[in-house]
PDB file of C-alpha atoms in Angstrom:
ATOM      1  CA  MET A   1     -22.935 -22.391-105.814  1.00  0.00           C
ATOM      2  CA  LEU A   2     -25.671 -24.891-106.546  1.00  0.00           C
ATOM      3  CA  LYS A   3     -28.350 -24.050-109.065  1.00  0.00           C
ATOM      4  CA  ALA A   4     -32.072 -24.239-108.383  1.00  0.00           C
ATOM      5  CA  LYS A   5     -32.424 -27.510-110.275  1.00  0.00           C
ATOM      6  CA  GLN A   6     -29.655 -29.118-108.230  1.00  0.00           C
ATOM      7  CA  ILE A   7     -31.129 -27.927-104.936  1.00  0.00           C
ATOM      8  CA  ASN A   8     -34.488 -29.365-105.869  1.00  0.00           C
ATOM      9  CA  GLU A   9     -32.844 -32.677-106.787  1.00  0.00           C
ATOM     10  CA  ILE A  10     -31.142 -32.824-103.397  1.00  0.00           C
ATOM     11  CA  PHE A  11     -34.451 -32.550-101.600  1.00  0.00           C
ATOM     12  CA  GLU A  12     -36.063 -35.012-104.003  1.00  0.00           C
ATOM     13  CA  ARG A  13     -33.462 -37.541-102.877  1.00  0.00           C
ATOM     14  CA  PHE A  14     -33.779 -36.646 -99.197  1.00  0.00           C
ATOM     15  CA  SER A  15     -37.551 -37.100 -99.471  1.00  0.00           C
ATOM     16  CA  ALA A  16     -37.274 -40.432-101.261  1.00  0.00           C
ATOM     17  CA  ASN A  17     -34.785 -41.676 -98.659  1.00  0.00           C
ATOM     18  CA  LYS A  18     -36.728 -40.433 -95.603  1.00  0.00           C
ATOM     19  CA  PRO A  19     -40.257 -39.256 -96.475  1.00  0.00           C
ATOM     20  CA  ASP A  20     -41.267 -38.194 -92.978  1.00  0.00           C
ATOM     21  CA  PRO A  21     -38.268 -36.910 -90.986  1.00  0.00           C
ATOM     22  CA  LYS A  22     -38.901 -35.805 -87.420  1.00  0.00           C
ATOM     23  CA  ILE A  23     -37.091 -34.074 -84.610  1.00  0.00           C
ATOM     24  CA  GLU A  24     -35.107 -36.504 -82.448  1.00  0.00           C
ATOM     25  CA  LEU A  25     -35.931 -34.818 -79.150  1.00  0.00           C
ATOM     26  CA  ASP A  26     -38.564 -36.638 -77.108  1.00  0.00           C
ATOM     27  CA  TYR A  27     -41.612 -34.544 -76.149  1.00  0.00           C
ATOM     28  CA  TYR A  28     -45.393 -34.794 -76.015  1.00  0.00           C
ATOM     29  CA  CYS A  29     -46.708 -31.217 -75.853  1.00  0.00           C
ATOM     30  CA  PRO A  30     -45.543 -27.732 -76.895  1.00  0.00           C
ATOM     31  CA  PHE A  31     -44.158 -26.903 -73.447  1.00  0.00           C
ATOM     32  CA  THR A  32     -42.110 -30.088 -73.131  1.00  0.00           C
ATOM     33  CA  LEU A  33     -40.676 -29.504 -76.608  1.00  0.00           C
ATOM     34  CA  LEU A  34     -39.752 -25.948 -75.658  1.00  0.00           C
ATOM     35  CA  VAL A  35     -37.952 -27.196 -72.553  1.00  0.00           C
ATOM     36  CA  ALA A  36     -36.177 -29.930 -74.519  1.00  0.00           C
ATOM     37  CA  VAL A  37     -35.046 -27.441 -77.155  1.00  0.00           C
ATOM     38  CA  VAL A  38     -33.631 -25.109 -74.496  1.00  0.00           C
ATOM     39  CA  LEU A  39     -31.796 -28.049 -72.925  1.00  0.00           C
ATOM     40  CA  SER A  40     -30.394 -29.130 -76.297  1.00  0.00           C
ATOM     41  CA  ALA A  41     -28.283 -26.002 -76.818  1.00  0.00           C
ATOM     42  CA  GLN A  42     -24.649 -27.163 -77.031  1.00  0.00           C
ATOM     43  CA  ALA A  43     -25.785 -30.652 -76.041  1.00  0.00           C
ATOM     44  CA  THR A  44     -26.795 -33.795 -77.896  1.00  0.00           C
ATOM     45  CA  ASP A  45     -30.400 -34.863 -78.375  1.00  0.00           C
ATOM     46  CA  LYS A  46     -29.507 -38.243 -76.875  1.00  0.00           C
ATOM     47  CA  GLY A  47     -28.169 -36.568 -73.761  1.00  0.00           C
ATOM     48  CA  VAL A  48     -31.319 -34.489 -73.412  1.00  0.00           C
ATOM     49  CA  ASN A  49     -33.552 -37.520 -73.984  1.00  0.00           C
ATOM     50  CA  ARG A  50     -31.842 -39.317 -71.106  1.00  0.00           C
ATOM     51  CA  VAL A  51     -32.987 -36.725 -68.560  1.00  0.00           C
ATOM     52  CA  THR A  52     -36.330 -35.506 -69.853  1.00  0.00           C
ATOM     53  CA  PRO A  53     -38.448 -38.610 -69.035  1.00  0.00           C
ATOM     54  CA  LYS A  54     -37.851 -38.075 -65.319  1.00  0.00           C
ATOM     55  CA  LEU A  55     -38.212 -34.321 -65.641  1.00  0.00           C
ATOM     56  CA  PHE A  56     -41.449 -34.398 -67.620  1.00  0.00           C
ATOM     57  CA  GLU A  57     -42.954 -36.958 -65.270  1.00  0.00           C
ATOM     58  CA  ILE A  58     -42.619 -34.364 -62.518  1.00  0.00           C
ATOM     59  CA  ALA A  59     -42.903 -31.071 -64.409  1.00  0.00           C
ATOM     60  CA  ASN A  60     -44.752 -31.052 -67.724  1.00  0.00           C
ATOM     61  CA  THR A  61     -46.379 -27.624 -67.417  1.00  0.00           C
ATOM     62  CA  PRO A  62     -44.987 -24.155 -66.644  1.00  0.00           C
ATOM     63  CA  GLN A  63     -46.639 -24.151 -63.203  1.00  0.00           C
ATOM     64  CA  LYS A  64     -45.252 -27.559 -62.255  1.00  0.00           C
ATOM     65  CA  MET A  65     -41.798 -26.481 -63.460  1.00  0.00           C
ATOM     66  CA  ILE A  66     -41.939 -23.443 -61.182  1.00  0.00           C
ATOM     67  CA  GLU A  67     -43.066 -25.638 -58.293  1.00  0.00           C
ATOM     68  CA  LEU A  68     -40.162 -28.015 -58.969  1.00  0.00           C
ATOM     69  CA  GLY A  69     -37.778 -25.094 -58.512  1.00  0.00           C
ATOM     70  CA  GLU A  70     -34.378 -24.241 -59.882  1.00  0.00           C
ATOM     71  CA  GLU A  71     -32.296 -26.341 -57.499  1.00  0.00           C
ATOM     72  CA  LYS A  72     -34.251 -29.557 -58.037  1.00  0.00           C
ATOM     73  CA  LEU A  73     -34.251 -28.890 -61.773  1.00  0.00           C
ATOM     74  CA  LYS A  74     -30.458 -28.569 -61.709  1.00  0.00           C
ATOM     75  CA  GLU A  75     -30.188 -31.917 -59.970  1.00  0.00           C
ATOM     76  CA  ILE A  76     -32.204 -33.628 -62.709  1.00  0.00           C
ATOM     77  CA  ILE A  77     -30.401 -32.017 -65.670  1.00  0.00           C
ATOM     78  CA  LYS A  78     -26.866 -31.847 -64.240  1.00  0.00           C
ATOM     79  CA  SER A  79     -25.527 -34.304 -66.845  1.00  0.00           C
ATOM     80  CA  ILE A  80     -26.248 -31.733 -69.572  1.00  0.00           C
ATOM     81  CA  GLY A  81     -23.782 -28.973 -70.404  1.00  0.00           C
ATOM     82  CA  LEU A  82     -24.497 -25.473 -69.064  1.00  0.00           C
ATOM     83  CA  TYR A  83     -27.137 -26.946 -66.756  1.00  0.00           C
ATOM     84  CA  ASN A  84     -26.936 -24.067 -64.262  1.00  0.00           C
ATOM     85  CA  ALA A  85     -27.803 -21.422 -66.837  1.00  0.00           C
ATOM     86  CA  LYS A  86     -30.387 -23.660 -68.478  1.00  0.00           C
ATOM     87  CA  ALA A  87     -32.152 -24.357 -65.189  1.00  0.00           C
ATOM     88  CA  LYS A  88     -32.338 -20.650 -64.428  1.00  0.00           C
ATOM     89  CA  ASN A  89     -33.685 -19.854 -67.897  1.00  0.00           C
ATOM     90  CA  ILE A  90     -36.278 -22.640 -67.822  1.00  0.00           C
ATOM     91  CA  ILE A  91     -37.700 -21.379 -64.529  1.00  0.00           C
ATOM     92  CA  LEU A  92     -37.750 -17.789 -65.804  1.00  0.00           C
ATOM     93  CA  MET A  93     -39.257 -18.971 -69.084  1.00  0.00           C
ATOM     94  CA  SER A  94     -42.003 -20.852 -67.232  1.00  0.00           C
ATOM     95  CA  LYS A  95     -42.851 -17.751 -65.210  1.00  0.00           C
ATOM     96  CA  ALA A  96     -42.962 -15.649 -68.385  1.00  0.00           C
ATOM     97  CA  LEU A  97     -45.290 -18.136 -70.065  1.00  0.00           C
ATOM     98  CA  ILE A  98     -47.743 -17.893 -67.174  1.00  0.00           C
ATOM     99  CA  GLU A  99     -47.490 -14.140 -66.679  1.00  0.00           C
ATOM    100  CA  ARG A 100     -47.565 -13.096 -70.327  1.00  0.00           C
ATOM    101  CA  PHE A 101     -49.116 -15.931 -72.334  1.00  0.00           C
ATOM    102  CA  GLY A 102     -51.596 -17.641 -70.027  1.00  0.00           C
ATOM    103  CA  GLY A 103     -49.335 -20.667 -69.641  1.00  0.00           C
ATOM    104  CA  GLU A 104     -49.401 -21.400 -73.374  1.00  0.00           C
ATOM    105  CA  VAL A 105     -46.451 -21.516 -75.766  1.00  0.00           C
ATOM    106  CA  PRO A 106     -46.801 -18.505 -78.104  1.00  0.00           C
ATOM    107  CA  ALA A 107     -46.929 -18.873 -81.873  1.00  0.00           C
ATOM    108  CA  SER A 108     -44.786 -16.009 -83.155  1.00  0.00           C
ATOM    109  CA  MET A 109     -41.054 -15.474 -83.594  1.00  0.00           C
ATOM    110  CA  ILE A 110     -41.113 -12.207 -81.649  1.00  0.00           C
ATOM    111  CA  GLU A 111     -42.966 -13.675 -78.685  1.00  0.00           C
ATOM    112  CA  LEU A 112     -40.955 -16.884 -78.574  1.00  0.00           C
ATOM    113  CA  SER A 113     -37.652 -15.021 -78.855  1.00  0.00           C
ATOM    114  CA  SER A 114     -38.659 -12.830 -75.913  1.00  0.00           C
ATOM    115  CA  LEU A 115     -38.624 -15.852 -73.595  1.00  0.00           C
ATOM    116  CA  PRO A 116     -35.501 -16.450 -71.445  1.00  0.00           C
ATOM    117  CA  GLY A 117     -33.203 -19.040 -73.044  1.00  0.00           C
ATOM    118  CA  VAL A 118     -35.011 -19.015 -76.403  1.00  0.00           C
ATOM    119  CA  GLY A 119     -33.071 -17.728 -79.402  1.00  0.00           C
ATOM    120  CA  ARG A 120     -33.978 -17.565 -83.063  1.00  0.00           C
ATOM    121  CA  LYS A 121     -32.999 -21.173 -83.773  1.00  0.00           C
ATOM    122  CA  SER A 122     -35.063 -22.516 -80.883  1.00  0.00           C
ATOM    123  CA  ALA A 123     -38.024 -20.359 -81.853  1.00  0.00           C
ATOM    124  CA  ASN A 124     -37.880 -21.686 -85.406  1.00  0.00           C
ATOM    125  CA  VAL A 125     -37.929 -25.270 -84.118  1.00  0.00           C
ATOM    126  CA  ILE A 126     -41.101 -24.544 -82.142  1.00  0.00           C
ATOM    127  CA  LEU A 127     -42.751 -22.735 -85.033  1.00  0.00           C
ATOM    128  CA  ASN A 128     -42.009 -25.658 -87.331  1.00  0.00           C
ATOM    129  CA  CYS A 129     -42.782 -28.604 -85.040  1.00  0.00           C
ATOM    130  CA  VAL A 130     -45.725 -27.176 -83.101  1.00  0.00           C
ATOM    131  CA  PHE A 131     -47.314 -24.664 -85.427  1.00  0.00           C
ATOM    132  CA  ASN A 132     -46.387 -26.219 -88.797  1.00  0.00           C
ATOM    133  CA  GLU A 133     -44.662 -23.080 -90.035  1.00  0.00           C
ATOM    134  CA  PRO A 134     -42.199 -23.730 -92.915  1.00  0.00           C
ATOM    135  CA  THR A 135     -39.263 -22.347 -90.961  1.00  0.00           C
ATOM    136  CA  ILE A 136     -35.649 -23.503 -91.137  1.00  0.00           C
ATOM    137  CA  ALA A 137     -33.866 -23.582 -87.786  1.00  0.00           C
ATOM    138  CA  VAL A 138     -30.137 -23.280 -88.435  1.00  0.00           C
ATOM    139  CA  ASP A 139     -28.040 -25.182 -85.909  1.00  0.00           C
ATOM    140  CA  THR A 140     -24.375 -26.152 -86.216  1.00  0.00           C
ATOM    141  CA  HIS A 141     -25.227 -29.080 -88.504  1.00  0.00           C
ATOM    142  CA  ILE A 142     -27.303 -27.030 -90.931  1.00  0.00           C
ATOM    143  CA  PHE A 143     -24.794 -24.181 -90.930  1.00  0.00           C
ATOM    144  CA  ARG A 144     -21.979 -26.592 -91.808  1.00  0.00           C
ATOM    145  CA  VAL A 145     -23.901 -28.639 -94.354  1.00  0.00           C
ATOM    146  CA  SER A 146     -25.387 -25.662 -96.172  1.00  0.00           C
ATOM    147  CA  ASN A 147     -21.999 -24.038 -96.677  1.00  0.00           C
ATOM    148  CA  ARG A 148     -20.210 -27.292 -97.411  1.00  0.00           C
ATOM    149  CA  ILE A 149     -22.665 -28.617 -99.999  1.00  0.00           C
ATOM    150  CA  GLY A 150     -22.957 -25.322-101.842  1.00  0.00           C
ATOM    151  CA  PHE A 151     -26.337 -23.924-100.869  1.00  0.00           C
ATOM    152  CA  CYS A 152     -24.690 -20.718 -99.676  1.00  0.00           C
ATOM    153  CA  LYS A 153     -21.497 -19.034 -98.540  1.00  0.00           C
ATOM    154  CA  THR A 154     -22.439 -17.415 -95.259  1.00  0.00           C
ATOM    155  CA  ASN A 155     -20.729 -16.664 -91.962  1.00  0.00           C
ATOM    156  CA  THR A 156     -23.631 -16.605 -89.499  1.00  0.00           C
ATOM    157  CA  PRO A 157     -26.613 -18.886 -88.800  1.00  0.00           C
ATOM    158  CA  GLU A 158     -29.081 -16.046 -89.466  1.00  0.00           C
ATOM    159  CA  LYS A 159     -27.575 -15.307 -92.885  1.00  0.00           C
ATOM    160  CA  THR A 160     -27.686 -19.023 -93.639  1.00  0.00           C
ATOM    161  CA  GLU A 161     -31.364 -19.131 -92.688  1.00  0.00           C
ATOM    162  CA  LEU A 162     -32.156 -16.209 -94.998  1.00  0.00           C
ATOM    163  CA  GLU A 163     -30.327 -17.841 -97.912  1.00  0.00           C
ATOM    164  CA  LEU A 164     -32.031 -21.188 -97.373  1.00  0.00           C
ATOM    165  CA  MET A 165     -35.456 -19.572 -97.161  1.00  0.00           C
ATOM    166  CA  LYS A 166     -34.766 -17.986-100.534  1.00  0.00           C
ATOM    167  CA  LYS A 167     -33.269 -21.034-102.226  1.00  0.00           C
ATOM    168  CA  VAL A 168     -35.122 -24.057-100.858  1.00  0.00           C
ATOM    169  CA  PRO A 169     -38.277 -24.620-102.950  1.00  0.00           C
ATOM    170  CA  ALA A 170     -41.488 -23.927-101.009  1.00  0.00           C
ATOM    171  CA  LYS A 171     -42.661 -27.547-101.290  1.00  0.00           C
ATOM    172  CA  TRP A 172     -39.609 -28.746 -99.337  1.00  0.00           C
ATOM    173  CA  ARG A 173     -39.385 -26.028 -96.667  1.00  0.00           C
ATOM    174  CA  PRO A 174     -41.667 -27.647 -94.062  1.00  0.00           C
ATOM    175  CA  LYS A 175     -39.263 -30.578 -93.658  1.00  0.00           C
ATOM    176  CA  ALA A 176     -36.000 -29.065 -94.950  1.00  0.00           C
ATOM    177  CA  HIS A 177     -34.736 -28.422 -91.424  1.00  0.00           C
ATOM    178  CA  PHE A 178     -35.057 -32.089 -90.444  1.00  0.00           C
ATOM    179  CA  TRP A 179     -33.448 -33.468 -93.611  1.00  0.00           C
ATOM    180  CA  LEU A 180     -30.469 -31.129 -93.290  1.00  0.00           C
ATOM    181  CA  VAL A 181     -29.998 -31.810 -89.572  1.00  0.00           C
ATOM    182  CA  LEU A 182     -30.105 -35.572 -90.064  1.00  0.00           C
ATOM    183  CA  HIS A 183     -27.771 -35.347 -93.043  1.00  0.00           C
ATOM    184  CA  GLY A 184     -25.273 -33.363 -90.983  1.00  0.00           C
ATOM    185  CA  ARG A 185     -25.613 -35.565 -87.929  1.00  0.00           C
ATOM    186  CA  TYR A 186     -25.239 -38.961 -89.598  1.00  0.00           C
ATOM    187  CA  THR A 187     -23.578 -38.466 -92.997  1.00  0.00           C
ATOM    188  CA  CYS A 188     -22.040 -35.036 -93.565  1.00  0.00           C
ATOM    189  CA  LYS A 189     -20.198 -35.092 -90.246  1.00  0.00           C
ATOM    190  CA  ALA A 190     -17.947 -32.282 -89.110  1.00  0.00           C
ATOM    191  CA  ARG A 191     -14.568 -34.021 -88.963  1.00  0.00           C
ATOM    192  CA  LYS A 192     -14.977 -36.778 -91.512  1.00  0.00           C
ATOM    193  CA  PRO A 193     -18.010 -36.700 -93.780  1.00  0.00           C
ATOM    194  CA  GLU A 194     -19.097 -40.113 -95.027  1.00  0.00           C
ATOM    195  CA  CYS A 195     -19.102 -39.151 -98.684  1.00  0.00           C
ATOM    196  CA  GLY A 196     -18.965 -42.762 -99.862  1.00  0.00           C
ATOM    197  CA  SER A 197     -22.455 -43.414 -98.525  1.00  0.00           C
ATOM    198  CA  CYS A 198     -23.864 -39.959 -99.258  1.00  0.00           C
ATOM    199  CA  ILE A 199     -26.919 -39.941-101.540  1.00  0.00           C
ATOM    200  CA  ILE A 200     -26.049 -36.501-102.923  1.00  0.00           C
ATOM    201  CA  ASN A 201     -22.267 -36.803-103.330  1.00  0.00           C
ATOM    202  CA  ASP A 202     -22.504 -36.327-107.101  1.00  0.00           C
ATOM    203  CA  ILE A 203     -24.209 -32.950-106.600  1.00  0.00           C
ATOM    204  CA  CYS A 204     -22.347 -31.721-103.535  1.00  0.00           C
ATOM    205  CA  GLU A 205     -19.650 -29.112-104.206  1.00  0.00           C
ATOM    206  CA  TYR A 206     -17.421 -29.973-101.231  1.00  0.00           C
ATOM    207  CA  LYS A 207     -13.786 -30.013-102.356  1.00  0.00           C
ATOM    208  CA  TYR A 208     -12.432 -32.454 -99.792  1.00  0.00           C
ATOM    209  CA  LYS A 209     -14.701 -35.460-100.163  1.00  0.00           C
ATOM    210  CA  CYS A 210     -13.824 -38.598 -98.185  1.00  0.00           C
ATOM    211  CA  PHE A 211     -14.347 -41.939 -99.922  1.00  0.00           C
TER     212      PHE A 211
END
């Protein structure tokens, strides 16, 4: 397992390489980010970004999303995996936002997680991106990278999140999620990590490095 000094060095390098990492989903308000995050489950950000411009032009508030309706929403997002379930959840989520939160996206884990289609990972993304909370949203990339590099040895995303929150220095936590996602998406890939171009390959504890 990596030591505190090594973990800090990893984030020093991530920061030097990309000082201001950002989410790759396109959005322009809390509600549109929430919708994009729900759509991104088991889908790529690029795939989501292909459909959201048209969607957000028509429905960029909970009320407009309800007025659009589930069937028309399905038609717009049908290129995205699980679009039937996602359309249903987005309509139910929009109704819940109006009925329980005055049409605003709530700012707590409990309230966000109570919304249809919003799990812990999605809630953490909203808390980080919208409300500047130093949360770490563990998706498949972060789960893989964290265990592969040597941050932790965990078997669930929630356990990974707890370990990262303990081990990542406070100064790096606000952007840790983005650095780890981008590292997993473009360098530390699932099938064949690009270790030869990795800026932390001398620290990483992965046994099967590819050069």
